Short mmCIF file of C-alpha atoms and ligand atoms in Angstrom, two decimals:
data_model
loop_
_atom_site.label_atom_id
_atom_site.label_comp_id
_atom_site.label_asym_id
_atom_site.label_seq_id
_atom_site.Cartn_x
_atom_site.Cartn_y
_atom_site.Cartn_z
CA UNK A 1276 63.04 174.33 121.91
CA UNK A 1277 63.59 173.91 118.20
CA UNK A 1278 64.88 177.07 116.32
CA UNK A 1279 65.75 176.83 112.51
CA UNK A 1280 69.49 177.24 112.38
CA UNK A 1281 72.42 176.47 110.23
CA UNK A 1282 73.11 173.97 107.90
CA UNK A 1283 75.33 171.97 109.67
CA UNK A 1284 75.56 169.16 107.40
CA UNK A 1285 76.90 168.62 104.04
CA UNK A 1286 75.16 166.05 102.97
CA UNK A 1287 72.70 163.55 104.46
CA UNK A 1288 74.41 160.10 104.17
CA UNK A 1289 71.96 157.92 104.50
CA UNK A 1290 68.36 160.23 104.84
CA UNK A 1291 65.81 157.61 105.52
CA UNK A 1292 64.99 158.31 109.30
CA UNK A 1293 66.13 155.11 111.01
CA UNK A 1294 63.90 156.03 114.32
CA UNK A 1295 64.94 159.58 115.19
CA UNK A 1296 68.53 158.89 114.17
CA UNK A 1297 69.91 160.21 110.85
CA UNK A 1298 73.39 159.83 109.04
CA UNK A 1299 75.19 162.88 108.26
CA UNK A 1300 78.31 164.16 106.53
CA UNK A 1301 79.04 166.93 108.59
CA UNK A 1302 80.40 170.32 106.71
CA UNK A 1303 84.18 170.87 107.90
CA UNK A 1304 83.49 173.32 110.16
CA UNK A 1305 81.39 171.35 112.71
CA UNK A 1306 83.82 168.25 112.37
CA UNK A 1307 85.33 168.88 115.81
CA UNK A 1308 81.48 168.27 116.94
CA UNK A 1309 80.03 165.82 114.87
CA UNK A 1310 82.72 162.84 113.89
CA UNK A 1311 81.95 161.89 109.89
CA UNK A 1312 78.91 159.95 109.03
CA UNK A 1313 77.82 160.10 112.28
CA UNK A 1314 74.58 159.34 114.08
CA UNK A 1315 72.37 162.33 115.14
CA UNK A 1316 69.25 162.34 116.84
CA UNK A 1317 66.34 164.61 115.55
CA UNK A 1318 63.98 166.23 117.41
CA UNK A 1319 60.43 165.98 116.21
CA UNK A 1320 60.39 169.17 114.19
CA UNK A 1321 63.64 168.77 112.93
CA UNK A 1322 62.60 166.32 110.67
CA UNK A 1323 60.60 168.52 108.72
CA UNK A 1324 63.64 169.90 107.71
CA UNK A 1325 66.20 166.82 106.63
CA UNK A 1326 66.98 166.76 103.36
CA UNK A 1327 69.55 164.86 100.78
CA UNK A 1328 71.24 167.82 100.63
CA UNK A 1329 70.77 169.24 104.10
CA UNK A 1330 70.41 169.52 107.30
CA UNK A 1331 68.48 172.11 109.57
CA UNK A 1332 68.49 171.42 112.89
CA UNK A 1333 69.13 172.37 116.89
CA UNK A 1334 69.21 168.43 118.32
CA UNK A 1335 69.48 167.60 122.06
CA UNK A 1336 73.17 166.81 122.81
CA UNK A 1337 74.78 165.95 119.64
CA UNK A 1338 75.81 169.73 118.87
CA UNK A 1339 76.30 172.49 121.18
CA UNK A 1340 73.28 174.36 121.98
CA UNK A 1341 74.05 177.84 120.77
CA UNK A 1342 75.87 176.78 117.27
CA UNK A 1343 72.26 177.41 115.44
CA UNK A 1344 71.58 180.75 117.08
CA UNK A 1345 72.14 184.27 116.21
CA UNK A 1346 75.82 184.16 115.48
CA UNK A 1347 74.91 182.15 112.31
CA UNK A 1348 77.17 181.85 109.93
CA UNK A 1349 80.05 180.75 111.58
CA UNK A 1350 83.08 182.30 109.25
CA UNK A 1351 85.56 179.98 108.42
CA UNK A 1352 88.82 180.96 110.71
CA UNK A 1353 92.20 181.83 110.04
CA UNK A 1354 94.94 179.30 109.52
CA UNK A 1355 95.80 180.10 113.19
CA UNK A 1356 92.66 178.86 114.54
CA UNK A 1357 90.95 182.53 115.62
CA UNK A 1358 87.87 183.99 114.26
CA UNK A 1359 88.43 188.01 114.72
CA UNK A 1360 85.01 189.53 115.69
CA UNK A 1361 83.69 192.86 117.62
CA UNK A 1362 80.27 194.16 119.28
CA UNK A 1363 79.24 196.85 121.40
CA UNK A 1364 76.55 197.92 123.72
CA UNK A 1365 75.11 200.58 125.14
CA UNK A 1366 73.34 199.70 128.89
CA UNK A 1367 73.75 201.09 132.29
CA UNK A 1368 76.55 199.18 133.89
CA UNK A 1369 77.41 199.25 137.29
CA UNK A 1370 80.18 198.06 139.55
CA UNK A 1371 83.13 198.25 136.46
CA UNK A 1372 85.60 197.54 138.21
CA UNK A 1373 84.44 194.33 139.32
CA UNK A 1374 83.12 193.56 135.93
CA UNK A 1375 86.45 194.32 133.92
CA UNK A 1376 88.25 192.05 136.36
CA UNK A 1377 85.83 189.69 135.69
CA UNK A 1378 85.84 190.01 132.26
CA UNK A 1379 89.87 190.01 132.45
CA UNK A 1380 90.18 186.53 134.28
CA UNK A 1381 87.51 184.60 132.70
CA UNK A 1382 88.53 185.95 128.71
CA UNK A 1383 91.29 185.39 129.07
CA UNK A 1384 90.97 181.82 130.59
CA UNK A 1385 89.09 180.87 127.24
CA UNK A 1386 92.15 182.25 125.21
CA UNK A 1387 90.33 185.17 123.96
CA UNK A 1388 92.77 188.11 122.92
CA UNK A 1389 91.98 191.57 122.27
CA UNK A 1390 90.80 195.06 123.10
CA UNK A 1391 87.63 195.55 125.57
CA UNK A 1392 86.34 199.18 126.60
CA UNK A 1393 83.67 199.24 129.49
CA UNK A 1394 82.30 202.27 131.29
CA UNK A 1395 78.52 203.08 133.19
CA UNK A 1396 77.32 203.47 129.80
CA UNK A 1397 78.54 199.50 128.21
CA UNK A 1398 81.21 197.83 126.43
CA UNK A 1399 82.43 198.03 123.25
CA UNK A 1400 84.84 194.93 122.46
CA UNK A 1401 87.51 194.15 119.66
CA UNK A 1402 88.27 190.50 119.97
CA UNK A 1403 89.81 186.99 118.15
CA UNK A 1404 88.59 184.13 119.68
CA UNK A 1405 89.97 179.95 119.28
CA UNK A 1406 87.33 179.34 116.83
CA UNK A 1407 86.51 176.31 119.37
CA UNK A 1408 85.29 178.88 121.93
CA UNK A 1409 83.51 181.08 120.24
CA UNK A 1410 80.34 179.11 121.74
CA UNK A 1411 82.00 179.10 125.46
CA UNK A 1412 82.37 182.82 124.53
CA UNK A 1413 78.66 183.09 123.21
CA UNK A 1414 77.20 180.96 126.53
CA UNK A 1415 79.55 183.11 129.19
CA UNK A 1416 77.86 186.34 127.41
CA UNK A 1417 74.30 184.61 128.19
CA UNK A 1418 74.80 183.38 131.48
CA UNK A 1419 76.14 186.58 132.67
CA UNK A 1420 73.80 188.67 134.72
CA UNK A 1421 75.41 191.87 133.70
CA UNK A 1422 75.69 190.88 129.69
CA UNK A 1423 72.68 188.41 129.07
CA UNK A 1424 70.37 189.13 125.89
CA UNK A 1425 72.92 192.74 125.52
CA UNK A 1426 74.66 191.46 123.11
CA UNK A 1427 72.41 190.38 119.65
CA UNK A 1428 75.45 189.34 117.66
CA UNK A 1429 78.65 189.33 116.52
CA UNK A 1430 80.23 191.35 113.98
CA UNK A 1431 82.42 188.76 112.16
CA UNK A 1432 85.78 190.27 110.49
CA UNK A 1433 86.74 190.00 106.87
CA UNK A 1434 89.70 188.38 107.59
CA UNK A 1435 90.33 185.94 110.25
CA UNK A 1436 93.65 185.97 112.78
CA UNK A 1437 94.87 186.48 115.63
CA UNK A 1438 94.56 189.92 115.53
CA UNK A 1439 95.71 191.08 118.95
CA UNK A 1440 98.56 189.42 121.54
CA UNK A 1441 97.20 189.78 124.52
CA UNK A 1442 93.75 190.72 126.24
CA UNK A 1443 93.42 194.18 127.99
CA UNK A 1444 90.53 195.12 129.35
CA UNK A 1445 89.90 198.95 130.45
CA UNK A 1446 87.81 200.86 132.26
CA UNK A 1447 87.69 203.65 129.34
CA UNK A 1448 84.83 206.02 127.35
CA UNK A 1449 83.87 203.71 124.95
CA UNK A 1450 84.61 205.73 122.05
CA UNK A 1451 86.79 208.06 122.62
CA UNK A 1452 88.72 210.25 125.71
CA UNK A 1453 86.48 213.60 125.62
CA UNK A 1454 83.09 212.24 124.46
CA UNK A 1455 81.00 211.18 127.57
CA UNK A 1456 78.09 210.61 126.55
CA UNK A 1457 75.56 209.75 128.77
CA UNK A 1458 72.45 206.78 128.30
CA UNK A 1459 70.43 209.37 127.87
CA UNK A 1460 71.70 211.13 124.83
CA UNK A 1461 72.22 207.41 123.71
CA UNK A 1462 68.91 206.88 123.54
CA UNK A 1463 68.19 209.25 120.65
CA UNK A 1464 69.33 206.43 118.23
CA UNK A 1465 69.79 206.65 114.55
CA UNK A 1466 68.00 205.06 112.10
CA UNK A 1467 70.15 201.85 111.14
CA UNK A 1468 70.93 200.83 107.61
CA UNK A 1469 71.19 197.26 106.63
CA UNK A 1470 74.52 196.88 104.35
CA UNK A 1471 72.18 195.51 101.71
CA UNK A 1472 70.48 198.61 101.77
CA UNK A 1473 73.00 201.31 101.71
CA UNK A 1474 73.57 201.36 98.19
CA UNK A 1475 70.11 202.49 97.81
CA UNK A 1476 70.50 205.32 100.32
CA UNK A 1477 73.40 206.67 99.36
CA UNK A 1478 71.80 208.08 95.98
CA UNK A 1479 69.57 210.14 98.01
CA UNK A 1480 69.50 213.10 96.76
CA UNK A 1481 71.71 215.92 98.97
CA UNK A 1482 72.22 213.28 100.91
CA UNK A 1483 75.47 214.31 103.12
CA UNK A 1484 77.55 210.98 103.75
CA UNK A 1485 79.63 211.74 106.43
CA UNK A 1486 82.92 209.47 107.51
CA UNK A 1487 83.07 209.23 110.95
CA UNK A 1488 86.62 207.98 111.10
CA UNK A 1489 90.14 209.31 111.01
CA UNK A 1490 91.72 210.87 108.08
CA UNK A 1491 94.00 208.11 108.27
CA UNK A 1492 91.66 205.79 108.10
CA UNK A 1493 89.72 207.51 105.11
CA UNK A 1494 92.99 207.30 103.19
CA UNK A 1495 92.87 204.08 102.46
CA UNK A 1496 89.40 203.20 101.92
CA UNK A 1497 85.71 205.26 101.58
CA UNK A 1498 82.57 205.54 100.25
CA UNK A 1499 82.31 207.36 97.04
CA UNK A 1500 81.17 211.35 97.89
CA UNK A 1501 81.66 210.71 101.31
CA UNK A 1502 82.98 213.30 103.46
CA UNK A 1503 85.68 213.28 106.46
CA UNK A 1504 86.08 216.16 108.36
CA UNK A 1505 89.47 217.24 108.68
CA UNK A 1506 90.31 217.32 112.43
CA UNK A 1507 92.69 215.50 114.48
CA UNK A 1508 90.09 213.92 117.48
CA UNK A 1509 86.83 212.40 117.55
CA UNK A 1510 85.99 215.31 119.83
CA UNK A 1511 86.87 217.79 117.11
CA UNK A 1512 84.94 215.40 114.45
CA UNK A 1513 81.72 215.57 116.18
CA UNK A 1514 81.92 219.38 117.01
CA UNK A 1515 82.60 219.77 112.99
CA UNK A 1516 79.65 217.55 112.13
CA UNK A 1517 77.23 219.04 114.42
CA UNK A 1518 78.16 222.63 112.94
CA UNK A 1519 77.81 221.28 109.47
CA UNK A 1520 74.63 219.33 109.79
CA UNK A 1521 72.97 222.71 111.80
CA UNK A 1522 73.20 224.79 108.53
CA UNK A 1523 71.57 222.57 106.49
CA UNK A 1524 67.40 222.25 106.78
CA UNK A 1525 66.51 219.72 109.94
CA UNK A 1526 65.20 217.13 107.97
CA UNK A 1527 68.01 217.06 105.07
CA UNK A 1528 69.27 213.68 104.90
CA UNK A 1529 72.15 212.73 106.50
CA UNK A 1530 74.23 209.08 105.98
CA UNK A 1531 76.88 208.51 108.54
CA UNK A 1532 79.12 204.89 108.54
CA UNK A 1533 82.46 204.56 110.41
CA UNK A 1534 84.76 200.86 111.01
CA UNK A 1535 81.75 198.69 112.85
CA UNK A 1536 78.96 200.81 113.75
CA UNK A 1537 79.78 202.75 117.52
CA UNK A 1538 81.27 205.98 116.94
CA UNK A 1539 78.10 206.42 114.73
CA UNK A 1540 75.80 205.31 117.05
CA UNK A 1541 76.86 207.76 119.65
CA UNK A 1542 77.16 210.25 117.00
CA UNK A 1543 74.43 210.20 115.68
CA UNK A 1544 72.48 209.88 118.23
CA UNK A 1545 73.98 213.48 119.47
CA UNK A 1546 72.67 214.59 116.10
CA UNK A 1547 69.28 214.05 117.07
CA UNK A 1548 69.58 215.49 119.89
CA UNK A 1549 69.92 218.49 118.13
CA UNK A 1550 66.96 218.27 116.56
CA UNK A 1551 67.31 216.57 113.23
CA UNK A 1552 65.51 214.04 112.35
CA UNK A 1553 66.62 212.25 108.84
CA UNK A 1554 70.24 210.84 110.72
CA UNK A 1555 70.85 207.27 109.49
CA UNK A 1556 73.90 204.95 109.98
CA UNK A 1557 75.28 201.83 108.28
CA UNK A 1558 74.60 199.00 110.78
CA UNK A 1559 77.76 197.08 111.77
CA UNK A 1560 79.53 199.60 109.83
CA UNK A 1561 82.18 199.13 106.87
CA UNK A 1562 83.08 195.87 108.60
CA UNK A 1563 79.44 194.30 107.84
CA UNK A 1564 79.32 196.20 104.57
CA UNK A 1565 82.66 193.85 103.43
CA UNK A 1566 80.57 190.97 104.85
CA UNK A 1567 77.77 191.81 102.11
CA UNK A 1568 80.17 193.08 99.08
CA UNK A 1569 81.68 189.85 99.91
CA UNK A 1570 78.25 187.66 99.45
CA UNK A 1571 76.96 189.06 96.68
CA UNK A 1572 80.05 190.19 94.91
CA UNK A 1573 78.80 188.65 90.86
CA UNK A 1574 75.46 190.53 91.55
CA UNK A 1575 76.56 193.73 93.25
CA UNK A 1576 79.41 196.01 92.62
CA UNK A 1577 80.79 197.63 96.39
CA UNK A 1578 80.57 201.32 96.98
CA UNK A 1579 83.21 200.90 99.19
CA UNK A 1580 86.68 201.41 97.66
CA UNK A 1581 90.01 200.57 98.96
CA UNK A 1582 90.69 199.01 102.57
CA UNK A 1583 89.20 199.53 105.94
CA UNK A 1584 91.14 200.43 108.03
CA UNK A 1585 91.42 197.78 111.81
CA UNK A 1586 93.00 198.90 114.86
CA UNK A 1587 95.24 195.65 115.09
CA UNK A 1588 97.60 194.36 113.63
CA UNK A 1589 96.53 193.47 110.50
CA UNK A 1590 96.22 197.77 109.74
CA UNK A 1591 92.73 196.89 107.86
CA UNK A 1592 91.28 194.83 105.80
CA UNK A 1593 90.97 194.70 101.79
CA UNK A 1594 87.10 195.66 100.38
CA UNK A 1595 88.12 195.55 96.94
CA UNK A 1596 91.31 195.87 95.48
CA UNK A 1597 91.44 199.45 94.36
CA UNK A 1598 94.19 201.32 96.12
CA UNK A 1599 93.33 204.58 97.26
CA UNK A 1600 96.94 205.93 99.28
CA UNK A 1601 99.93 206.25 98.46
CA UNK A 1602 102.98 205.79 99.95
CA UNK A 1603 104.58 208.64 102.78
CA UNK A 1604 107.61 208.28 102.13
CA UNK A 1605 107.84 207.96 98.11
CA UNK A 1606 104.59 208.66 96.92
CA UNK A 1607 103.99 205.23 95.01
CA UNK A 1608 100.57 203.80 95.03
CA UNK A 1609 100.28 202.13 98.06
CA UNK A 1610 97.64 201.53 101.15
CA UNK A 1611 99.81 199.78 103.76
CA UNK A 1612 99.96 200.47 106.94
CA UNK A 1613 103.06 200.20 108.70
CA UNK A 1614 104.79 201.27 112.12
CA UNK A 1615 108.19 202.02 112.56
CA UNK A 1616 110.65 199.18 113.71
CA UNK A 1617 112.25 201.48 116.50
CA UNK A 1618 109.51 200.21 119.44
CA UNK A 1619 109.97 203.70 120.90
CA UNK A 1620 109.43 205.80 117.85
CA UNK A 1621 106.23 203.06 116.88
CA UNK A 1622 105.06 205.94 114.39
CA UNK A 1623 101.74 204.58 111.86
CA UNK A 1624 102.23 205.58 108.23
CA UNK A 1625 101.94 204.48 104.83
CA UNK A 1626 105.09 202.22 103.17
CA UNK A 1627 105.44 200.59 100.15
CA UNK A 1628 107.82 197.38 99.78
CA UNK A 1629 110.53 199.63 98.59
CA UNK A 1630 111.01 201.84 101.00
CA UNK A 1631 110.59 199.23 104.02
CA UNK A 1632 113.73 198.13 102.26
CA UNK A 1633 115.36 201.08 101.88
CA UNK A 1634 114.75 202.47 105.05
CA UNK A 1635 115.03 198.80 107.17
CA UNK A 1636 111.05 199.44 107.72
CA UNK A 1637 111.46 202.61 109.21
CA UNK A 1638 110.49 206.10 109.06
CA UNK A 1639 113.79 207.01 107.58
CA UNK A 1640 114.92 208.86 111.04
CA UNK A 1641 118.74 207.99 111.67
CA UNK A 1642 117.89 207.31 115.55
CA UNK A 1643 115.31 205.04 114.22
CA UNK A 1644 117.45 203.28 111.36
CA UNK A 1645 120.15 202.67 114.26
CA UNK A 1646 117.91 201.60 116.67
CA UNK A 1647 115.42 199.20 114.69
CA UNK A 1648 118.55 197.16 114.47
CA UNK A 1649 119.31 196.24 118.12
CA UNK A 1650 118.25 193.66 119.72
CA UNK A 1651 114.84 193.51 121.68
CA UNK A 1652 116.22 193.64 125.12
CA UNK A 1653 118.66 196.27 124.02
CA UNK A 1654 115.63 198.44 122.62
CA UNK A 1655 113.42 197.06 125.74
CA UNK A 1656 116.68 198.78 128.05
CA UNK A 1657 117.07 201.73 126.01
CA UNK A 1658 113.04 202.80 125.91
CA UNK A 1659 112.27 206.57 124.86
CA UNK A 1660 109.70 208.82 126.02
CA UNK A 1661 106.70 209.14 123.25
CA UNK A 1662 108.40 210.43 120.42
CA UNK A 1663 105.23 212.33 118.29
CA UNK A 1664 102.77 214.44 119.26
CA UNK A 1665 98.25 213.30 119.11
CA UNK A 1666 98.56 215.51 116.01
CA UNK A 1667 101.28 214.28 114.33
CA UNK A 1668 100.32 210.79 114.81
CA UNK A 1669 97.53 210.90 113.65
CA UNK A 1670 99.02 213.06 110.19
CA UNK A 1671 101.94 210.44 109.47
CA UNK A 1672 101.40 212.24 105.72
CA UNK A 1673 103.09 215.93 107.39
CA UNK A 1674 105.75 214.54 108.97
CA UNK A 1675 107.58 213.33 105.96
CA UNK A 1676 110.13 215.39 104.13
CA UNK A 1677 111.78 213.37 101.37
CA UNK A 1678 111.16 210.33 102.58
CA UNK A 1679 112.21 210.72 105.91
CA UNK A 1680 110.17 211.68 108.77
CA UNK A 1681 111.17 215.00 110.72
CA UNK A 1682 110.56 214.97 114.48
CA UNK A 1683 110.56 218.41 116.34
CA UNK A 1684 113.17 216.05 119.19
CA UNK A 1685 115.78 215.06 116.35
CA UNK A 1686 116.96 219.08 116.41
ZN1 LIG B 1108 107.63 204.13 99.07
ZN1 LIG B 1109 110.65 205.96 113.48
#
């Protein structure tokens, strides 16, 4: 069946119809599909849409079948060939096991790298994909019996890489260890925000914009006014929340966002299962926010400052250019993420150019100066036992004194 779709063409070489057969000059991206000022047969419909400048169409063999569907637009990927992208469900889903083997062998057959969650209540995926697959990717999701029509689309990154080394998939809680929360709380969804829209809501007034995130992660980027609670687990977060959002009247507005959409799905649906009823969330979260600062930038100025913060290893990527952090260890302006050269040590905190020099992109503790300079296998052979504590990994900013970070173990 013909669906309107993306442009696929850059310009129509030579648009009288010869028959059904037009000649196109295909836009880059669909070069590895369509060979330049090539041939391509039109359905009926698709006619209606040629024009000089271009071309609309879903034709019978010429292009693969799901390049015009609901993934549209394909993002241009990273000079490494991977498009970085994440999604999430929420469905009953049986037999995990056998589906996060599945998943396991069959990902990572197509090259996909990355992080997958799945548990009885869905999956919630980080992944980058060979921008060539992202279609085998897209047709294994809709062939699937467990998957099909689950997943509406992709969440495209800001910036494309390969973003992850390897692919694990785990049979985990979706969000976070602590918060099972069943299909039936689930249910109670929020009212989603498109990005375009946000801007509007967040001058509601007394309006309570909540950051579901880590106060790491609100470091280095945030909505104006917006609020993170200041806890050390998601657990803690939503327990906070929920006794913040109870003393206020049950229909006072409340905006939640958080990196791409989940943990404020599952919060706030908890919310309204307490009874209030004026919970929305940003749909696709800060990550499809960047997506429309980044298409309508001239018109529209972002209310998102700084960075968000990813959990690979690019550390986040830039919103606009403000920089909100500074650095742990010398208090210059800085929002980069870092961890520790010393494997075992691995701590995540803020470092500016520097003091990655001074310290030999360290935390500044002698074991870890020493250490950061053997060689891999040495390090591999001479592996500690976790070196910080949840809290203190999750507080990089209390750990440093003058520079250098103190660890309870050093003593
Ligand atoms: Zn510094
Ligand atoms: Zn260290």
């Amino acid at each position: 069946m013909f669906r309107r779709g993306v442009s696929v063409a850059r310009r129509v070489v030579a648009p009288r119809l010869r028959g059904t057969h037009v000649w196109i000059q295909p836009q880059p991206l669909y070069t590895q599909w369509i060979k330049p000022r090539s041939a391509i047969r039109l359905t009926e419909p698709a006619r209606r849409y040629t024009t000089h400048s271009s071309l609309y169409l879903r034709t019978h063999t010429d292009l693969p079948p799901q390049l015009s569907t609901m993934d549209a637009p394909y993002p241009v990927p990273g000079s490494d060939g991977f498009v970085t992208l994440s999604f999430y469900s929420f469905f009953s889903l049986q037999s995990i096991q056998t589906t996060r083997s599945h998943l396991q062998a069959q990902w990572e057959a197509l090259g996909i790298v990355g992080r997958v969650y799945v548990s009885n209540e869905g999956i919630n995926a980080q992944l980058s994909v060979p921008f060539a697959k992202i279609i085998d990717l897209r047709e294994w999701l809709e062939h699937s019996t467990v998957f099909r029509g689950r997943i509406s689309r992709f969440n495209w990154a800001l910036e494309h890489s390969q973003a992850f080394k390897a692919l694990h998939v785990r049979v985990r809680p979706l969000v976070a260890a602590g918060v099972e929360v069943g299909l039936d709380v689930l249910a109670n969804e929020p009212e989603y925000v498109e990005p375009k829209d946000w801007g509007k809501e967040l001058d509601t007034p007394d309006a309570l914009v909540l950051d579901m995130r880590n106060t790491y992660e609100y470091r280095v980027g945030r909505f104006d006014n917006a609020v993170c609670p200041d806890v050390d687990t998601f657990r803690e977060e939503l327990d906070q929340v929920r006794t913040m959002c109870l003393t206020r009247p049950r229909d006072a507005p409340i905006l939640m966002y958080c990196t791409g959409g989940i943990r404020c799905s599952v919060a706030g649906a908890v919310l309204r299962g307490d009874g209030l009823t004026n919970v929305k969330t940003l749909r696709g979260g800060v990550i499809a926010y960047g997506q429309h600062v980044r298409k309508t930038q001239e018109t529209q100025e972002s209310r998102f400052r700084g960075k968000n913060f990813t959990f690979d290893k690019r550390r986040g990527e830039v919103v606009t250019s403000e920089i909100l952090a500074k650095c742990d260890q010398c208090g210059s302006e800085c929002d980069t993420f870092v961890n520790c050269a010393h494997t075992s040590c691995n701590l995540l905190f803020i470092q500016c150019p520097g003091c990655a020099e001074k310290h030999k992109k360290t935390c500044g503790r002698e074991l870890c100066v020493e250490r950061a300079q053997l060689s891999h296998e040495e390090r591999v052979k001479q592996k500690l036992p976790p070196q910080w504590s949840h809290r203190e990994r999750v507080r990089p900013e209390l750990v440093f004194r003058d520079g250098v970070a103190h660890n309870p173990l050093d003593n």
